[in-house]
């Protein structure tokens, strides 16, 4: 008979794979219990409800990722001058280290983050912001120091566009690497993808805002 710790791990492992593949909304607790080989009472006993289980699944990765990211950002912020590329490179090693924590950890983690937004899981955003407020503040501080001209609204949109590009790239990293190898006869590793992605993201965050703002202001406000 499985012990409590083993049962919890089986539930988390099953939920992680199903959430990453099918999303949070479209994965039922019964599907999770079936894959984990446990009964529904076990999920209720260990986690109480689905929201708590969702946070526990993502929390395993965040607990490995966030402290490492915090250390990288604290070192960066001791420098007098740095670029947006430097800020994003702080994420590289903490993200890749998840592959040592779990098989394909970086891909699964980014898939889960993406699911949290596409499934409109507001409680996940609250969970991350409240639990890791210090790390997120360090990241925002670093971004603002690298791009002091950005206003809060522009920063909001650009960081969300950045998240979208990052989630897509990392969540589909296996397929992208295979396509690159087939089309260009070049072996590509996850770290190579990140190195290609960083300059692209940095340029997007730091792009001039005058033109984009003028285009927005020129949009019609209603039908004449």
JSON list of C-alpha atoms in Angstrom, two decimals:
[
{"chain": "A", "resi": 1, "resn": "UNK", "atom": "CA", "xyz": [0.00, 0.00, 0.00]},
{"chain": "A", "resi": 2, "resn": "UNK", "atom": "CA", "xyz": [1.36, 3.41, -1.00]},
{"chain": "A", "resi": 3, "resn": "UNK", "atom": "CA", "xyz": [2.39, 5.79, 1.77]},
{"chain": "A", "resi": 4, "resn": "UNK", "atom": "CA", "xyz": [1.04, 9.32, 2.09]},
{"chain": "A", "resi": 5, "resn": "UNK", "atom": "CA", "xyz": [4.14, 10.86, 0.51]},
{"chain": "A", "resi": 6, "resn": "UNK", "atom": "CA", "xyz": [4.06, 8.47, -2.43]},
{"chain": "A", "resi": 7, "resn": "UNK", "atom": "CA", "xyz": [0.36, 9.07, -3.01]},
{"chain": "A", "resi": 8, "resn": "UNK", "atom": "CA", "xyz": [0.84, 12.84, -3.00]},
{"chain": "A", "resi": 9, "resn": "UNK", "atom": "CA", "xyz": [3.69, 12.53, -5.49]},
{"chain": "A", "resi": 10, "resn": "UNK", "atom": "CA", "xyz": [1.65, 10.32, -7.80]},
{"chain": "A", "resi": 11, "resn": "UNK", "atom": "CA", "xyz": [-1.21, 12.81, -7.76]},
{"chain": "A", "resi": 12, "resn": "UNK", "atom": "CA", "xyz": [1.12, 15.73, -8.48]},
{"chain": "A", "resi": 13, "resn": "UNK", "atom": "CA", "xyz": [2.93, 13.88, -11.28]},
{"chain": "A", "resi": 14, "resn": "UNK", "atom": "CA", "xyz": [-0.31, 12.89, -12.97]},
{"chain": "A", "resi": 15, "resn": "UNK", "atom": "CA", "xyz": [-1.84, 16.35, -12.57]},
{"chain": "A", "resi": 16, "resn": "UNK", "atom": "CA", "xyz": [1.31, 18.02, -13.90]},
{"chain": "A", "resi": 17, "resn": "UNK", "atom": "CA", "xyz": [1.30, 16.07, -17.15]},
{"chain": "A", "resi": 18, "resn": "UNK", "atom": "CA", "xyz": [-2.44, 16.43, -17.71]},
{"chain": "A", "resi": 19, "resn": "UNK", "atom": "CA", "xyz": [-2.51, 20.15, -16.87]},
{"chain": "A", "resi": 20, "resn": "UNK", "atom": "CA", "xyz": [0.41, 20.86, -19.21]},
{"chain": "A", "resi": 21, "resn": "UNK", "atom": "CA", "xyz": [-1.16, 18.88, -22.05]},
{"chain": "A", "resi": 22, "resn": "UNK", "atom": "CA", "xyz": [-4.85, 19.71, -21.69]},
{"chain": "A", "resi": 23, "resn": "UNK", "atom": "CA", "xyz": [-5.00, 22.80, -19.51]},
{"chain": "A", "resi": 24, "resn": "UNK", "atom": "CA", "xyz": [-6.42, 23.38, -16.06]},
{"chain": "A", "resi": 25, "resn": "UNK", "atom": "CA", "xyz": [-10.07, 23.85, -17.00]},
{"chain": "A", "resi": 26, "resn": "UNK", "atom": "CA", "xyz": [-10.29, 20.80, -19.26]},
{"chain": "A", "resi": 27, "resn": "UNK", "atom": "CA", "xyz": [-8.66, 18.40, -16.82]},
{"chain": "A", "resi": 28, "resn": "UNK", "atom": "CA", "xyz": [-11.04, 16.93, -14.28]},
{"chain": "A", "resi": 29, "resn": "UNK", "atom": "CA", "xyz": [-10.09, 15.54, -10.90]},
{"chain": "A", "resi": 30, "resn": "UNK", "atom": "CA", "xyz": [-11.45, 12.18, -11.98]},
{"chain": "A", "resi": 31, "resn": "UNK", "atom": "CA", "xyz": [-9.08, 12.13, -14.96]},
{"chain": "A", "resi": 32, "resn": "UNK", "atom": "CA", "xyz": [-6.19, 12.90, -12.62]},
{"chain": "A", "resi": 33, "resn": "UNK", "atom": "CA", "xyz": [-7.14, 10.21, -10.11]},
{"chain": "A", "resi": 34, "resn": "UNK", "atom": "CA", "xyz": [-7.52, 7.66, -12.91]},
{"chain": "A", "resi": 35, "resn": "UNK", "atom": "CA", "xyz": [-4.05, 8.40, -14.27]},
{"chain": "A", "resi": 36, "resn": "UNK", "atom": "CA", "xyz": [-2.53, 8.46, -10.78]},
{"chain": "A", "resi": 37, "resn": "UNK", "atom": "CA", "xyz": [-4.25, 5.23, -9.77]},
{"chain": "A", "resi": 38, "resn": "UNK", "atom": "CA", "xyz": [-5.79, 6.73, -6.64]},
{"chain": "A", "resi": 39, "resn": "UNK", "atom": "CA", "xyz": [-9.32, 7.49, -5.51]},
{"chain": "A", "resi": 40, "resn": "UNK", "atom": "CA", "xyz": [-10.95, 10.91, -5.40]},
{"chain": "A", "resi": 41, "resn": "UNK", "atom": "CA", "xyz": [-10.88, 10.92, -1.61]},
{"chain": "A", "resi": 42, "resn": "UNK", "atom": "CA", "xyz": [-7.06, 10.93, -1.76]},
{"chain": "A", "resi": 43, "resn": "UNK", "atom": "CA", "xyz": [-7.05, 14.19, -3.72]},
{"chain": "A", "resi": 44, "resn": "UNK", "atom": "CA", "xyz": [-9.55, 15.74, -1.33]},
{"chain": "A", "resi": 45, "resn": "UNK", "atom": "CA", "xyz": [-7.52, 14.56, 1.66]},
{"chain": "A", "resi": 46, "resn": "UNK", "atom": "CA", "xyz": [-4.15, 15.86, 0.43]},
{"chain": "A", "resi": 47, "resn": "UNK", "atom": "CA", "xyz": [-5.24, 19.01, -1.44]},
{"chain": "A", "resi": 48, "resn": "UNK", "atom": "CA", "xyz": [-8.82, 19.83, -0.58]},
{"chain": "A", "resi": 49, "resn": "UNK", "atom": "CA", "xyz": [-9.85, 21.18, -3.98]},
{"chain": "A", "resi": 50, "resn": "UNK", "atom": "CA", "xyz": [-8.67, 21.62, -7.55]},
{"chain": "A", "resi": 51, "resn": "UNK", "atom": "CA", "xyz": [-7.34, 25.16, -7.05]},
{"chain": "A", "resi": 52, "resn": "UNK", "atom": "CA", "xyz": [-5.04, 23.99, -4.28]},
{"chain": "A", "resi": 53, "resn": "UNK", "atom": "CA", "xyz": [-3.84, 21.11, -6.46]},
{"chain": "A", "resi": 54, "resn": "UNK", "atom": "CA", "xyz": [-3.11, 23.51, -9.35]},
{"chain": "A", "resi": 55, "resn": "UNK", "atom": "CA", "xyz": [-1.03, 25.71, -7.05]},
{"chain": "A", "resi": 56, "resn": "UNK", "atom": "CA", "xyz": [0.82, 22.69, -5.67]},
{"chain": "A", "resi": 57, "resn": "UNK", "atom": "CA", "xyz": [1.74, 21.50, -9.17]},
{"chain": "A", "resi": 58, "resn": "UNK", "atom": "CA", "xyz": [3.09, 24.89, -10.20]},
{"chain": "A", "resi": 59, "resn": "UNK", "atom": "CA", "xyz": [4.55, 25.49, -6.75]},
{"chain": "A", "resi": 60, "resn": "UNK", "atom": "CA", "xyz": [6.98, 22.59, -7.15]},
{"chain": "A", "resi": 61, "resn": "UNK", "atom": "CA", "xyz": [8.59, 24.42, -10.05]},
{"chain": "A", "resi": 62, "resn": "UNK", "atom": "CA", "xyz": [8.37, 27.89, -8.56]},
{"chain": "A", "resi": 63, "resn": "UNK", "atom": "CA", "xyz": [10.13, 26.76, -5.39]},
{"chain": "A", "resi": 64, "resn": "UNK", "atom": "CA", "xyz": [13.05, 25.58, -7.52]},
{"chain": "A", "resi": 65, "resn": "UNK", "atom": "CA", "xyz": [12.98, 28.50, -9.98]},
{"chain": "A", "resi": 66, "resn": "UNK", "atom": "CA", "xyz": [12.31, 31.62, -7.94]},
{"chain": "A", "resi": 67, "resn": "UNK", "atom": "CA", "xyz": [15.18, 31.49, -5.40]},
{"chain": "A", "resi": 68, "resn": "UNK", "atom": "CA", "xyz": [17.66, 30.97, -8.23]},
{"chain": "A", "resi": 69, "resn": "UNK", "atom": "CA", "xyz": [16.17, 33.85, -10.21]},
{"chain": "A", "resi": 70, "resn": "UNK", "atom": "CA", "xyz": [16.30, 36.06, -7.12]},
{"chain": "A", "resi": 71, "resn": "UNK", "atom": "CA", "xyz": [20.02, 35.40, -6.71]},
{"chain": "A", "resi": 72, "resn": "UNK", "atom": "CA", "xyz": [20.68, 36.25, -10.35]},
{"chain": "A", "resi": 73, "resn": "UNK", "atom": "CA", "xyz": [18.71, 39.50, -10.14]},
{"chain": "A", "resi": 74, "resn": "UNK", "atom": "CA", "xyz": [20.35, 40.59, -6.88]},
{"chain": "A", "resi": 75, "resn": "UNK", "atom": "CA", "xyz": [23.78, 40.24, -8.50]},
{"chain": "A", "resi": 76, "resn": "UNK", "atom": "CA", "xyz": [22.63, 42.12, -11.60]},
{"chain": "A", "resi": 77, "resn": "UNK", "atom": "CA", "xyz": [21.22, 45.00, -9.56]},
{"chain": "A", "resi": 78, "resn": "UNK", "atom": "CA", "xyz": [24.60, 45.62, -7.92]},
{"chain": "A", "resi": 79, "resn": "UNK", "atom": "CA", "xyz": [25.86, 46.81, -11.31]},
{"chain": "A", "resi": 80, "resn": "UNK", "atom": "CA", "xyz": [25.66, 50.48, -12.27]},
{"chain": "A", "resi": 81, "resn": "UNK", "atom": "CA", "xyz": [24.67, 49.76, -15.84]},
{"chain": "A", "resi": 82, "resn": "UNK", "atom": "CA", "xyz": [23.05, 46.83, -17.63]},
{"chain": "A", "resi": 83, "resn": "UNK", "atom": "CA", "xyz": [20.83, 46.15, -20.65]},
{"chain": "A", "resi": 84, "resn": "UNK", "atom": "CA", "xyz": [17.50, 44.45, -21.15]},
{"chain": "A", "resi": 85, "resn": "UNK", "atom": "CA", "xyz": [19.38, 41.47, -22.57]},
{"chain": "A", "resi": 86, "resn": "UNK", "atom": "CA", "xyz": [21.23, 41.20, -19.26]},
{"chain": "A", "resi": 87, "resn": "UNK", "atom": "CA", "xyz": [17.91, 41.17, -17.42]},
{"chain": "A", "resi": 88, "resn": "UNK", "atom": "CA", "xyz": [16.49, 38.35, -19.53]},
{"chain": "A", "resi": 89, "resn": "UNK", "atom": "CA", "xyz": [19.70, 36.35, -19.27]},
{"chain": "A", "resi": 90, "resn": "UNK", "atom": "CA", "xyz": [19.14, 36.25, -15.51]},
{"chain": "A", "resi": 91, "resn": "UNK", "atom": "CA", "xyz": [16.28, 33.87, -16.31]},
{"chain": "A", "resi": 92, "resn": "UNK", "atom": "CA", "xyz": [18.30, 31.52, -18.49]},
{"chain": "A", "resi": 93, "resn": "UNK", "atom": "CA", "xyz": [20.15, 29.40, -15.90]},
{"chain": "A", "resi": 94, "resn": "UNK", "atom": "CA", "xyz": [17.24, 29.19, -13.41]},
{"chain": "A", "resi": 95, "resn": "UNK", "atom": "CA", "xyz": [14.95, 28.06, -16.23]},
{"chain": "A", "resi": 96, "resn": "UNK", "atom": "CA", "xyz": [17.35, 25.49, -17.68]},
{"chain": "A", "resi": 97, "resn": "UNK", "atom": "CA", "xyz": [18.08, 24.12, -14.20]},
{"chain": "A", "resi": 98, "resn": "UNK", "atom": "CA", "xyz": [14.48, 22.90, -14.12]},
{"chain": "A", "resi": 99, "resn": "UNK", "atom": "CA", "xyz": [15.52, 20.23, -16.63]},
{"chain": "A", "resi": 100, "resn": "UNK", "atom": "CA", "xyz": [17.67, 18.76, -13.87]},
{"chain": "A", "resi": 101, "resn": "UNK", "atom": "CA", "xyz": [14.85, 19.05, -11.36]},
{"chain": "A", "resi": 102, "resn": "UNK", "atom": "CA", "xyz": [12.31, 17.28, -13.59]},
{"chain": "A", "resi": 103, "resn": "UNK", "atom": "CA", "xyz": [12.51, 15.64, -17.04]},
{"chain": "A", "resi": 104, "resn": "UNK", "atom": "CA", "xyz": [11.79, 18.40, -19.60]},
{"chain": "A", "resi": 105, "resn": "UNK", "atom": "CA", "xyz": [11.19, 20.66, -16.62]},
{"chain": "A", "resi": 106, "resn": "UNK", "atom": "CA", "xyz": [11.69, 23.97, -18.43]},
{"chain": "A", "resi": 107, "resn": "UNK", "atom": "CA", "xyz": [9.20, 23.00, -21.14]},
{"chain": "A", "resi": 108, "resn": "UNK", "atom": "CA", "xyz": [6.61, 21.73, -18.66]},
{"chain": "A", "resi": 109, "resn": "UNK", "atom": "CA", "xyz": [7.00, 24.79, -16.42]},
{"chain": "A", "resi": 110, "resn": "UNK", "atom": "CA", "xyz": [6.47, 27.24, -19.28]},
{"chain": "A", "resi": 111, "resn": "UNK", "atom": "CA", "xyz": [3.51, 25.21, -20.53]},
{"chain": "A", "resi": 112, "resn": "UNK", "atom": "CA", "xyz": [1.93, 25.42, -17.08]},
{"chain": "A", "resi": 113, "resn": "UNK", "atom": "CA", "xyz": [2.55, 29.17, -16.90]},
{"chain": "A", "resi": 114, "resn": "UNK", "atom": "CA", "xyz": [0.94, 29.58, -20.31]},
{"chain": "A", "resi": 115, "resn": "UNK", "atom": "CA", "xyz": [-2.04, 27.47, -19.29]},
{"chain": "A", "resi": 116, "resn": "UNK", "atom": "CA", "xyz": [-2.48, 29.66, -16.24]},
{"chain": "A", "resi": 117, "resn": "UNK", "atom": "CA", "xyz": [-3.08, 32.66, -18.49]},
{"chain": "A", "resi": 118, "resn": "UNK", "atom": "CA", "xyz": [-5.02, 31.06, -21.35]},
{"chain": "A", "resi": 119, "resn": "UNK", "atom": "CA", "xyz": [-7.34, 29.30, -18.88]},
{"chain": "A", "resi": 120, "resn": "UNK", "atom": "CA", "xyz": [-7.84, 32.61, -17.03]},
{"chain": "A", "resi": 121, "resn": "UNK", "atom": "CA", "xyz": [-6.73, 31.16, -13.72]},
{"chain": "A", "resi": 122, "resn": "UNK", "atom": "CA", "xyz": [-6.84, 34.39, -11.72]},
{"chain": "A", "resi": 123, "resn": "UNK", "atom": "CA", "xyz": [-6.09, 32.60, -8.48]},
{"chain": "A", "resi": 124, "resn": "UNK", "atom": "CA", "xyz": [-2.72, 31.50, -9.92]},
{"chain": "A", "resi": 125, "resn": "UNK", "atom": "CA", "xyz": [-1.73, 35.09, -10.67]},
{"chain": "A", "resi": 126, "resn": "UNK", "atom": "CA", "xyz": [-2.68, 36.03, -7.10]},
{"chain": "A", "resi": 127, "resn": "UNK", "atom": "CA", "xyz": [-0.73, 33.04, -5.74]},
{"chain": "A", "resi": 128, "resn": "UNK", "atom": "CA", "xyz": [2.44, 33.93, -7.66]},
{"chain": "A", "resi": 129, "resn": "UNK", "atom": "CA", "xyz": [2.27, 37.67, -6.95]},
{"chain": "A", "resi": 130, "resn": "UNK", "atom": "CA", "xyz": [1.68, 37.29, -3.22]},
{"chain": "A", "resi": 131, "resn": "UNK", "atom": "CA", "xyz": [4.09, 34.41, -2.61]},
{"chain": "A", "resi": 132, "resn": "UNK", "atom": "CA", "xyz": [6.95, 35.70, -4.75]},
{"chain": "A", "resi": 133, "resn": "UNK", "atom": "CA", "xyz": [6.42, 39.44, -4.47]},
{"chain": "A", "resi": 134, "resn": "UNK", "atom": "CA", "xyz": [10.07, 40.11, -3.59]},
{"chain": "A", "resi": 135, "resn": "UNK", "atom": "CA", "xyz": [11.42, 38.34, -6.67]},
{"chain": "A", "resi": 136, "resn": "UNK", "atom": "CA", "xyz": [8.87, 39.98, -8.98]},
{"chain": "A", "resi": 137, "resn": "UNK", "atom": "CA", "xyz": [9.75, 43.38, -7.53]},
{"chain": "A", "resi": 138, "resn": "UNK", "atom": "CA", "xyz": [13.44, 42.75, -8.24]},
{"chain": "A", "resi": 139, "resn": "UNK", "atom": "CA", "xyz": [12.61, 41.78, -11.81]},
{"chain": "A", "resi": 140, "resn": "UNK", "atom": "CA", "xyz": [10.43, 44.85, -12.38]},
{"chain": "A", "resi": 141, "resn": "UNK", "atom": "CA", "xyz": [13.12, 47.08, -10.85]},
{"chain": "A", "resi": 142, "resn": "UNK", "atom": "CA", "xyz": [15.72, 45.61, -13.19]},
{"chain": "A", "resi": 143, "resn": "UNK", "atom": "CA", "xyz": [13.47, 46.09, -16.23]},
{"chain": "A", "resi": 144, "resn": "UNK", "atom": "CA", "xyz": [12.75, 49.72, -15.29]},
{"chain": "A", "resi": 145, "resn": "UNK", "atom": "CA", "xyz": [16.42, 50.49, -14.72]},
{"chain": "A", "resi": 146, "resn": "UNK", "atom": "CA", "xyz": [17.29, 49.02, -18.10]},
{"chain": "A", "resi": 147, "resn": "UNK", "atom": "CA", "xyz": [14.42, 50.96, -19.74]},
{"chain": "A", "resi": 148, "resn": "UNK", "atom": "CA", "xyz": [13.78, 54.10, -17.66]},
{"chain": "A", "resi": 149, "resn": "UNK", "atom": "CA", "xyz": [11.60, 55.74, -20.32]},
{"chain": "A", "resi": 150, "resn": "UNK", "atom": "CA", "xyz": [8.85, 53.09, -20.19]},
{"chain": "A", "resi": 151, "resn": "UNK", "atom": "CA", "xyz": [5.61, 54.13, -18.54]},
{"chain": "A", "resi": 152, "resn": "UNK", "atom": "CA", "xyz": [3.72, 51.56, -16.41]},
{"chain": "A", "resi": 153, "resn": "UNK", "atom": "CA", "xyz": [1.05, 50.84, -19.05]},
{"chain": "A", "resi": 154, "resn": "UNK", "atom": "CA", "xyz": [3.57, 50.24, -21.83]},
{"chain": "A", "resi": 155, "resn": "UNK", "atom": "CA", "xyz": [5.64, 48.08, -19.48]},
{"chain": "A", "resi": 156, "resn": "UNK", "atom": "CA", "xyz": [2.55, 46.00, -18.65]},
{"chain": "A", "resi": 157, "resn": "UNK", "atom": "CA", "xyz": [1.79, 45.24, -22.30]},
{"chain": "A", "resi": 158, "resn": "UNK", "atom": "CA", "xyz": [5.38, 44.56, -23.31]},
{"chain": "A", "resi": 159, "resn": "UNK", "atom": "CA", "xyz": [6.03, 42.17, -20.46]},
{"chain": "A", "resi": 160, "resn": "UNK", "atom": "CA", "xyz": [2.88, 40.24, -21.32]},
{"chain": "A", "resi": 161, "resn": "UNK", "atom": "CA", "xyz": [3.91, 40.09, -25.00]},
{"chain": "A", "resi": 162, "resn": "UNK", "atom": "CA", "xyz": [7.28, 38.86, -23.76]},
{"chain": "A", "resi": 163, "resn": "UNK", "atom": "CA", "xyz": [5.62, 36.17, -21.68]},
{"chain": "A", "resi": 164, "resn": "UNK", "atom": "CA", "xyz": [3.56, 35.03, -24.67]},
{"chain": "A", "resi": 165, "resn": "UNK", "atom": "CA", "xyz": [6.61, 34.68, -26.94]},
{"chain": "A", "resi": 166, "resn": "UNK", "atom": "CA", "xyz": [8.57, 32.92, -24.20]},
{"chain": "A", "resi": 167, "resn": "UNK", "atom": "CA", "xyz": [5.79, 30.46, -23.40]},
{"chain": "A", "resi": 168, "resn": "UNK", "atom": "CA", "xyz": [5.27, 29.55, -27.06]},
{"chain": "A", "resi": 169, "resn": "UNK", "atom": "CA", "xyz": [8.99, 29.11, -27.71]},
{"chain": "A", "resi": 170, "resn": "UNK", "atom": "CA", "xyz": [9.77, 27.03, -24.64]},
{"chain": "A", "resi": 171, "resn": "UNK", "atom": "CA", "xyz": [6.54, 25.01, -24.65]},
{"chain": "A", "resi": 172, "resn": "UNK", "atom": "CA", "xyz": [7.20, 23.99, -28.26]},
{"chain": "A", "resi": 173, "resn": "UNK", "atom": "CA", "xyz": [11.00, 23.75, -27.87]},
{"chain": "A", "resi": 174, "resn": "UNK", "atom": "CA", "xyz": [11.19, 20.06, -28.80]},
{"chain": "A", "resi": 175, "resn": "UNK", "atom": "CA", "xyz": [9.33, 20.59, -32.07]},
{"chain": "A", "resi": 176, "resn": "UNK", "atom": "CA", "xyz": [11.28, 23.78, -32.86]},
{"chain": "A", "resi": 177, "resn": "UNK", "atom": "CA", "xyz": [14.62, 22.03, -32.32]},
{"chain": "A", "resi": 178, "resn": "UNK", "atom": "CA", "xyz": [13.54, 19.17, -34.59]},
{"chain": "A", "resi": 179, "resn": "UNK", "atom": "CA", "xyz": [12.39, 21.58, -37.32]},
{"chain": "A", "resi": 180, "resn": "UNK", "atom": "CA", "xyz": [15.66, 23.54, -37.13]},
{"chain": "A", "resi": 181, "resn": "UNK", "atom": "CA", "xyz": [17.69, 20.36, -37.38]},
{"chain": "A", "resi": 182, "resn": "UNK", "atom": "CA", "xyz": [15.66, 19.14, -40.36]},
{"chain": "A", "resi": 183, "resn": "UNK", "atom": "CA", "xyz": [15.59, 22.46, -42.26]},
{"chain": "A", "resi": 184, "resn": "UNK", "atom": "CA", "xyz": [19.06, 23.80, -41.48]},
{"chain": "A", "resi": 185, "resn": "UNK", "atom": "CA", "xyz": [21.02, 20.67, -40.56]},
{"chain": "A", "resi": 186, "resn": "UNK", "atom": "CA", "xyz": [21.85, 22.30, -37.25]},
{"chain": "A", "resi": 187, "resn": "UNK", "atom": "CA", "xyz": [21.59, 20.62, -33.87]},
{"chain": "A", "resi": 188, "resn": "UNK", "atom": "CA", "xyz": [19.80, 23.01, -31.53]},
{"chain": "A", "resi": 189, "resn": "UNK", "atom": "CA", "xyz": [19.66, 22.70, -27.73]},
{"chain": "A", "resi": 190, "resn": "UNK", "atom": "CA", "xyz": [17.26, 24.48, -25.35]},
{"chain": "A", "resi": 191, "resn": "UNK", "atom": "CA", "xyz": [20.00, 26.91, -24.31]},
{"chain": "A", "resi": 192, "resn": "UNK", "atom": "CA", "xyz": [20.49, 27.82, -27.99]},
{"chain": "A", "resi": 193, "resn": "UNK", "atom": "CA", "xyz": [16.80, 28.69, -28.25]},
{"chain": "A", "resi": 194, "resn": "UNK", "atom": "CA", "xyz": [17.05, 30.99, -25.25]},
{"chain": "A", "resi": 195, "resn": "UNK", "atom": "CA", "xyz": [20.12, 32.73, -26.68]},
{"chain": "A", "resi": 196, "resn": "UNK", "atom": "CA", "xyz": [18.18, 33.41, -29.89]},
{"chain": "A", "resi": 197, "resn": "UNK", "atom": "CA", "xyz": [15.10, 34.50, -27.99]},
{"chain": "A", "resi": 198, "resn": "UNK", "atom": "CA", "xyz": [16.76, 36.95, -25.58]},
{"chain": "A", "resi": 199, "resn": "UNK", "atom": "CA", "xyz": [17.81, 39.63, -28.14]},
{"chain": "A", "resi": 200, "resn": "UNK", "atom": "CA", "xyz": [14.37, 39.46, -29.76]},
{"chain": "A", "resi": 201, "resn": "UNK", "atom": "CA", "xyz": [12.57, 39.97, -26.45]},
{"chain": "A", "resi": 202, "resn": "UNK", "atom": "CA", "xyz": [14.96, 42.69, -25.33]},
{"chain": "A", "resi": 203, "resn": "UNK", "atom": "CA", "xyz": [14.45, 44.63, -28.56]},
{"chain": "A", "resi": 204, "resn": "UNK", "atom": "CA", "xyz": [10.69, 44.38, -28.18]},
{"chain": "A", "resi": 205, "resn": "UNK", "atom": "CA", "xyz": [10.66, 45.67, -24.61]},
{"chain": "A", "resi": 206, "resn": "UNK", "atom": "CA", "xyz": [13.06, 48.51, -25.47]},
{"chain": "A", "resi": 207, "resn": "UNK", "atom": "CA", "xyz": [11.42, 49.53, -28.77]},
{"chain": "A", "resi": 208, "resn": "UNK", "atom": "CA", "xyz": [10.61, 53.25, -29.21]},
{"chain": "A", "resi": 209, "resn": "UNK", "atom": "CA", "xyz": [7.12, 54.02, -27.95]},
{"chain": "A", "resi": 210, "resn": "UNK", "atom": "CA", "xyz": [6.33, 57.23, -29.86]},
{"chain": "A", "resi": 211, "resn": "UNK", "atom": "CA", "xyz": [5.19, 55.54, -33.07]},
{"chain": "A", "resi": 212, "resn": "UNK", "atom": "CA", "xyz": [3.06, 52.90, -31.39]},
{"chain": "A", "resi": 213, "resn": "UNK", "atom": "CA", "xyz": [1.36, 55.50, -29.19]},
{"chain": "A", "resi": 214, "resn": "UNK", "atom": "CA", "xyz": [0.61, 57.73, -32.19]},
{"chain": "A", "resi": 215, "resn": "UNK", "atom": "CA", "xyz": [-0.97, 54.80, -34.04]},
{"chain": "A", "resi": 216, "resn": "UNK", "atom": "CA", "xyz": [-3.18, 54.04, -31.04]},
{"chain": "A", "resi": 217, "resn": "UNK", "atom": "CA", "xyz": [-4.29, 57.67, -30.76]},
{"chain": "A", "resi": 218, "resn": "UNK", "atom": "CA", "xyz": [-5.21, 57.75, -34.46]},
{"chain": "A", "resi": 219, "resn": "UNK", "atom": "CA", "xyz": [-7.64, 54.81, -34.18]},
{"chain": "A", "resi": 220, "resn": "UNK", "atom": "CA", "xyz": [-11.32, 55.79, -34.66]},
{"chain": "A", "resi": 221, "resn": "UNK", "atom": "CA", "xyz": [-13.30, 55.86, -31.44]},
{"chain": "A", "resi": 222, "resn": "UNK", "atom": "CA", "xyz": [-16.67, 55.03, -32.98]},
{"chain": "A", "resi": 223, "resn": "UNK", "atom": "CA", "xyz": [-18.77, 54.80, -36.10]},
{"chain": "A", "resi": 224, "resn": "UNK", "atom": "CA", "xyz": [-19.55, 58.11, -37.74]}
]
